[in-house]
Tab-separated table of C-alpha atoms in Angstrom:
chain	number	residue	atom	x	y	z
X	863	UNK	CA	89.701	61.581	75.873
X	864	UNK	CA	92.854	63.305	74.633
X	865	UNK	CA	95.056	64.302	77.570
X	866	UNK	CA	96.226	67.375	75.599
X	867	UNK	CA	92.678	68.559	75.095
X	868	UNK	CA	91.994	68.122	78.796
X	869	UNK	CA	95.015	70.194	79.718
X	870	UNK	CA	93.992	72.848	77.226
X	871	UNK	CA	90.461	72.880	78.691
X	872	UNK	CA	91.916	73.661	82.182
X	873	UNK	CA	93.726	76.658	80.887
X	874	UNK	CA	90.661	77.945	79.238
X	875	UNK	CA	88.649	77.252	82.305
X	876	UNK	CA	91.096	79.058	84.494
X	877	UNK	CA	91.454	82.188	82.266
X	878	UNK	CA	87.925	82.242	80.812
X	879	UNK	CA	89.363	83.940	77.724
X	880	UNK	CA	90.232	82.011	74.542
X	881	UNK	CA	92.894	84.448	73.118
X	882	UNK	CA	94.800	84.622	76.410
X	883	UNK	CA	94.623	80.839	76.799
X	884	UNK	CA	95.817	80.348	73.318
X	885	UNK	CA	98.733	82.697	73.983
X	886	UNK	CA	99.723	80.827	77.212
X	887	UNK	CA	99.382	77.494	75.500
X	888	UNK	CA	101.194	78.842	72.320
X	889	UNK	CA	98.572	77.461	70.052
X	890	UNK	CA	96.360	79.193	67.451
X	891	UNK	CA	93.085	80.398	68.778
X	892	UNK	CA	91.036	78.700	66.000
X	893	UNK	CA	92.691	75.411	66.895
X	894	UNK	CA	91.960	75.856	70.628
X	895	UNK	CA	88.310	76.713	69.882
X	896	UNK	CA	87.938	73.514	67.811
X	897	UNK	CA	89.488	71.522	70.657
X	898	UNK	CA	87.005	72.809	73.129
X	899	UNK	CA	84.173	72.325	70.669
X	900	UNK	CA	85.168	68.703	70.244
X	901	UNK	CA	85.398	68.108	73.913
X	902	UNK	CA	81.864	69.619	74.374
X	903	UNK	CA	80.521	67.389	71.627
X	904	UNK	CA	82.083	64.310	73.149
X	905	UNK	CA	80.420	65.228	76.491
X	906	UNK	CA	77.218	66.141	74.858
X	907	UNK	CA	76.922	69.521	76.602
X	908	UNK	CA	78.469	72.992	76.579
X	909	UNK	CA	81.128	73.611	79.241
X	910	UNK	CA	81.131	77.492	78.820
X	911	UNK	CA	78.490	80.212	78.465
X	912	UNK	CA	79.221	82.298	75.527
X	913	UNK	CA	76.790	85.130	75.862
X	914	UNK	CA	79.226	88.091	75.982
X	915	UNK	CA	82.284	87.066	77.957
X	916	UNK	CA	83.381	83.364	77.918
X	917	UNK	CA	82.208	81.904	81.303
X	918	UNK	CA	82.593	78.462	82.707
X	919	UNK	CA	79.112	77.035	83.396
X	920	UNK	CA	77.882	74.516	85.997
X	921	UNK	CA	78.734	71.580	83.703
X	922	UNK	CA	82.183	73.085	83.165
X	923	UNK	CA	82.871	73.569	86.855
X	924	UNK	CA	81.867	70.059	87.605
X	925	UNK	CA	83.935	68.618	84.840
X	926	UNK	CA	86.941	70.722	85.689
X	927	UNK	CA	87.044	69.091	89.186
X	928	UNK	CA	87.249	65.568	87.685
X	929	UNK	CA	89.820	66.627	85.084
X	930	UNK	CA	92.023	68.285	87.793
X	931	UNK	CA	91.964	65.084	89.909
X	932	UNK	CA	92.502	62.729	86.945
X	933	UNK	CA	95.447	64.692	85.538
X	934	UNK	CA	96.930	65.252	89.020
X	935	UNK	CA	96.721	61.493	89.716
X	936	UNK	CA	98.468	60.704	86.512
X	937	UNK	CA	101.204	63.207	87.306
X	938	UNK	CA	101.570	61.859	90.828
X	939	UNK	CA	101.894	58.396	89.472
X	940	UNK	CA	104.570	59.353	87.063
X	941	UNK	CA	106.567	61.083	89.790
X	942	UNK	CA	105.970	58.134	92.199
X	943	UNK	CA	107.380	55.701	89.704
X	944	UNK	CA	110.414	57.998	89.078
X	945	UNK	CA	110.810	58.280	92.827
X	946	UNK	CA	110.671	54.537	93.390
X	947	UNK	CA	113.065	53.731	90.509
X	948	UNK	CA	115.471	56.284	91.696
X	949	UNK	CA	115.579	58.183	88.357
X	950	UNK	CA	117.139	61.550	89.135
X	951	UNK	CA	116.951	63.566	92.358
X	952	UNK	CA	113.418	64.767	91.812
X	953	UNK	CA	111.540	67.960	91.685
X	954	UNK	CA	109.513	69.847	94.324
X	955	UNK	CA	106.892	72.371	93.344
X	956	UNK	CA	106.223	75.171	95.963
X	957	UNK	CA	103.651	77.925	95.746
X	958	UNK	CA	103.319	81.020	97.700
X	959	UNK	CA	101.775	84.553	97.409
X	960	UNK	CA	105.223	85.995	97.845
X	961	UNK	CA	108.702	84.498	98.166
X	962	UNK	CA	110.386	87.275	100.095
X	963	UNK	CA	109.644	85.494	103.284
X	964	UNK	CA	111.114	82.244	101.968
X	965	UNK	CA	114.326	83.532	100.451
X	966	UNK	CA	116.630	82.396	103.181
X	967	UNK	CA	115.242	78.929	103.781
X	968	UNK	CA	115.040	78.224	100.042
X	969	UNK	CA	118.753	79.280	99.694
X	970	UNK	CA	119.683	76.907	102.550
X	971	UNK	CA	117.572	74.127	100.914
X	972	UNK	CA	119.473	74.593	97.627
X	973	UNK	CA	122.882	74.476	99.416
X	974	UNK	CA	121.911	71.264	101.174
X	975	UNK	CA	120.293	69.646	98.186
X	976	UNK	CA	121.870	71.097	95.005
X	977	UNK	CA	120.517	68.244	92.788
X	978	UNK	CA	116.904	68.846	93.662
X	979	UNK	CA	115.084	70.873	91.101
X	980	UNK	CA	112.770	73.604	92.756
X	981	UNK	CA	109.848	74.944	90.820
X	982	UNK	CA	108.300	78.056	92.402
X	983	UNK	CA	104.803	79.085	91.568
X	984	UNK	CA	103.349	82.481	92.704
X	985	UNK	CA	99.600	81.875	93.294
X	986	UNK	CA	96.806	83.890	95.074
X	987	UNK	CA	95.708	82.174	98.217
X	988	UNK	CA	92.338	81.190	96.836
X	989	UNK	CA	93.926	79.098	94.120
X	990	UNK	CA	96.326	77.139	96.432
X	991	UNK	CA	93.948	74.609	97.746
X	992	UNK	CA	92.728	73.633	94.226
X	993	UNK	CA	96.362	73.401	92.989
X	994	UNK	CA	97.276	71.173	95.852
X	995	UNK	CA	94.313	68.737	95.393
X	996	UNK	CA	94.897	68.607	91.675
X	997	UNK	CA	98.627	67.841	92.237
X	998	UNK	CA	99.756	70.849	90.285
X	999	UNK	CA	101.973	71.759	93.238
X	1000	UNK	CA	103.352	69.780	96.093
X	1001	UNK	CA	103.474	72.285	98.871
X	1002	UNK	CA	102.232	75.850	99.525
X	1003	UNK	CA	102.975	78.524	101.971
X	1004	UNK	CA	100.068	80.761	102.810
X	1005	UNK	CA	99.886	84.045	104.911
X	1006	UNK	CA	96.113	83.710	105.274
X	1007	UNK	CA	93.468	80.966	105.774
X	1008	UNK	CA	92.703	78.739	102.816
X	1009	UNK	CA	90.113	76.035	102.385
X	1010	UNK	CA	91.752	73.189	104.222
X	1011	UNK	CA	89.433	70.237	103.437
X	1012	UNK	CA	91.617	67.425	102.366
X	1013	UNK	CA	94.788	69.294	103.349
X	1014	UNK	CA	97.294	68.911	106.061
X	1015	UNK	CA	99.384	71.711	107.463
X	1016	UNK	CA	101.725	73.072	110.037
X	1017	UNK	CA	102.177	76.534	111.225
X	1018	UNK	CA	105.667	77.992	110.477
X	1019	UNK	CA	105.410	81.460	112.005
X	1020	UNK	CA	103.022	83.816	113.793
X	1021	UNK	CA	104.278	87.354	113.828
X	1022	UNK	CA	102.974	90.919	114.525
X	1023	UNK	CA	102.085	93.106	111.576
X	1024	UNK	CA	103.346	96.726	112.024
X	1025	UNK	CA	102.591	100.022	110.339
X	1026	UNK	CA	105.384	101.534	108.293
X	1027	UNK	CA	105.433	105.347	107.971
X	1028	UNK	CA	107.767	107.715	106.182
X	1029	UNK	CA	110.396	109.400	108.328
X	1030	UNK	CA	108.949	112.608	109.860
X	1031	UNK	CA	105.410	111.367	109.704
X	1032	UNK	CA	103.005	112.788	112.390
X	1033	UNK	CA	102.794	109.258	114.004
X	1034	UNK	CA	106.533	108.533	113.625
X	1035	UNK	CA	107.486	109.395	117.214
X	1036	UNK	CA	104.697	107.317	118.740
X	1037	UNK	CA	105.525	104.148	120.729
X	1038	UNK	CA	102.506	102.360	119.153
X	1039	UNK	CA	99.276	103.296	117.263
X	1040	UNK	CA	95.621	102.301	117.447
X	1041	UNK	CA	93.721	101.378	114.344
X	1042	UNK	CA	91.555	104.499	114.937
X	1043	UNK	CA	94.786	106.666	114.611
X	1044	UNK	CA	95.184	105.425	111.107
X	1045	UNK	CA	91.752	106.533	109.888
X	1046	UNK	CA	92.025	109.082	107.089
X	1047	UNK	CA	95.762	108.253	106.471
X	1048	UNK	CA	96.696	107.443	102.844
X	1049	UNK	CA	97.531	103.784	102.539
X	1050	UNK	CA	99.950	102.095	100.183
X	1051	UNK	CA	98.869	98.491	99.986
X	1052	UNK	CA	98.452	95.262	98.080
X	1053	UNK	CA	95.632	94.446	95.653
X	1054	UNK	CA	92.363	92.928	97.050
X	1055	UNK	CA	92.756	89.246	97.865
X	1056	UNK	CA	96.380	89.596	99.167
X	1057	UNK	CA	96.746	89.013	102.856
X	1058	UNK	CA	97.998	92.526	103.407
X	1059	UNK	CA	94.848	93.947	101.958
X	1060	UNK	CA	92.392	91.496	103.658
X	1061	UNK	CA	94.036	92.327	107.025
X	1062	UNK	CA	93.753	96.068	106.404
X	1063	UNK	CA	90.142	95.760	105.318
X	1064	UNK	CA	89.247	93.466	108.279
X	1065	UNK	CA	90.838	95.714	110.774
X	1066	UNK	CA	89.033	98.775	109.565
X	1067	UNK	CA	85.719	97.110	109.071
X	1068	UNK	CA	85.678	95.889	112.605
X	1069	UNK	CA	85.632	99.530	113.703
X	1070	UNK	CA	83.172	100.761	111.063
X	1071	UNK	CA	85.977	102.457	109.169
X	1072	UNK	CA	87.127	102.418	105.583
X	1073	UNK	CA	90.766	102.670	104.615
X	1074	UNK	CA	91.865	105.502	102.324
X	1075	UNK	CA	93.878	103.694	99.744
X	1076	UNK	CA	96.065	105.743	97.352
X	1077	UNK	CA	98.008	102.878	95.795
X	1078	UNK	CA	97.513	99.112	95.463
X	1079	UNK	CA	99.962	96.813	93.776
X	1080	UNK	CA	101.720	93.509	93.725
X	1081	UNK	CA	105.347	94.383	94.512
X	1082	UNK	CA	106.194	94.507	98.183
X	1083	UNK	CA	109.498	96.266	97.383
X	1084	UNK	CA	107.715	98.952	95.529
X	1085	UNK	CA	105.228	99.433	98.376
X	1086	UNK	CA	108.085	100.011	100.772
X	1087	UNK	CA	109.804	102.486	98.583
X	1088	UNK	CA	106.455	104.426	98.059
X	1089	UNK	CA	105.971	104.569	101.766
X	1090	UNK	CA	109.537	105.888	102.279
X	1091	UNK	CA	109.022	108.458	99.624
X	1092	UNK	CA	106.083	109.880	101.643
X	1093	UNK	CA	103.159	108.626	99.468
X	1094	UNK	CA	101.437	106.996	102.449
X	1095	UNK	CA	101.663	104.434	105.205
X	1096	UNK	CA	101.207	100.640	105.066
X	1097	UNK	CA	100.894	97.438	107.036
X	1098	UNK	CA	103.980	95.139	106.879
X	1099	UNK	CA	104.867	92.008	108.720
X	1100	UNK	CA	107.628	92.368	111.347
X	1101	UNK	CA	109.848	90.171	109.207
X	1102	UNK	CA	109.894	92.901	106.499
X	1103	UNK	CA	112.123	95.020	108.761
X	1104	UNK	CA	114.936	92.654	107.967
X	1105	UNK	CA	114.060	92.069	104.381
X	1106	UNK	CA	113.760	95.857	103.604
X	1107	UNK	CA	116.259	97.128	106.157
X	1108	UNK	CA	117.796	99.532	103.613
X	1109	UNK	CA	114.539	101.362	103.115
X	1110	UNK	CA	114.267	104.281	105.538
X	1111	UNK	CA	110.813	104.027	107.234
X	1112	UNK	CA	109.557	104.007	110.818
X	1113	UNK	CA	107.984	100.871	112.188
X	1114	UNK	CA	105.154	101.166	114.708
X	1115	UNK	CA	103.372	98.377	116.627
X	1116	UNK	CA	99.528	98.375	116.274
X	1117	UNK	CA	97.435	98.142	119.523
X	1118	UNK	CA	95.325	95.414	118.296
X	1119	UNK	CA	95.790	91.698	119.218
X	1120	UNK	CA	94.428	90.549	115.718
X	1121	UNK	CA	97.019	92.628	113.722
X	1122	UNK	CA	99.181	89.568	113.085
X	1123	UNK	CA	100.128	87.298	110.241
X	1124	UNK	CA	100.259	83.539	110.383
X	1125	UNK	CA	102.307	81.621	107.935
X	1126	UNK	CA	101.183	77.990	107.319
X	1127	UNK	CA	102.714	75.282	105.185
X	1128	UNK	CA	100.072	73.046	103.460
X	1129	UNK	CA	100.077	69.819	101.499
X	1130	UNK	CA	97.535	67.294	100.272
X	1131	UNK	CA	96.552	65.035	103.206
X	1132	UNK	CA	96.749	61.243	102.614
X	1133	UNK	CA	99.049	61.557	99.624
X	1134	UNK	CA	102.661	60.286	99.750
X	1135	UNK	CA	104.802	63.186	98.768
X	1136	UNK	CA	107.618	62.689	96.442
X	1137	UNK	CA	111.065	62.439	98.011
X	1138	UNK	CA	112.043	65.946	97.014
X	1139	UNK	CA	108.827	67.357	98.404
X	1140	UNK	CA	109.354	65.580	101.753
X	1141	UNK	CA	112.868	67.093	101.905
X	1142	UNK	CA	111.419	70.653	101.321
X	1143	UNK	CA	108.616	70.068	103.984
X	1144	UNK	CA	111.243	69.021	106.448
X	1145	UNK	CA	113.555	71.952	105.673
X	1146	UNK	CA	110.681	74.513	105.990
X	1147	UNK	CA	109.256	72.967	109.223
X	1148	UNK	CA	112.752	72.737	110.773
X	1149	UNK	CA	113.771	76.301	109.804
X	1150	UNK	CA	114.305	78.809	112.674
X	1151	UNK	CA	111.283	80.863	112.089
X	1152	UNK	CA	111.995	83.179	115.008
X	1153	UNK	CA	110.151	86.468	114.524
X	1154	UNK	CA	112.491	89.509	114.638
X	1155	UNK	CA	112.453	91.555	117.818
């Protein structure tokens, strides 16, 4: 099977949309359609359901797993040879939901290892385990649990998650708040699937409550600015006080022991990481992840 066709299949399988896949791959859509059709003919079965929206079917999902592992092993072999023969200083591929938390350790890593190339991949948590197992990335930093079968990991930081409110808010002069105090308040938060949002939904659901969400987005900086502007309140990790110190908001502890964030570094268990990835793993695990007071 042609390796290029297999790589194109993975993009179509991920996006489940031919035109978007063709745009990402920078190929003509008719050419991509023919590539997928040839692959299906070679396998003797369709890989996608085409009734309405393109959907990966059971055979496609089964095949995708094998393709990911095969291409991942080839790429790992290429990098292992380069590592063994000392060709260059290597590349490390790191994924995270957000890189605000990692800005300082990454800057320190580049100062210490200027010749190591760092590739950063912003991925949702539910895609990280698959990307590690298929060797698309070397390491990932997750702020929520991910399926850890076949993975190794180490906790980097456990910190409280606070409520940020605008100045002058009715709760702003409180020493702390209960989750029940937040019922009915407008929330500025992340989209479903992000750890911010999952924590908010979990805290409210445990009390038979539903959060009132007035904005959901992907930009932590914008979320802070909207809270400061009086559009609502939001959950934010304690570390965000330092990252967004210039944004005028009030930070309030939440009277709930499970209102916390745990940051974990993961990698594929049993695999020998490339030298650059081992350097990054050491740098992140040795970083002073002291939660701010």
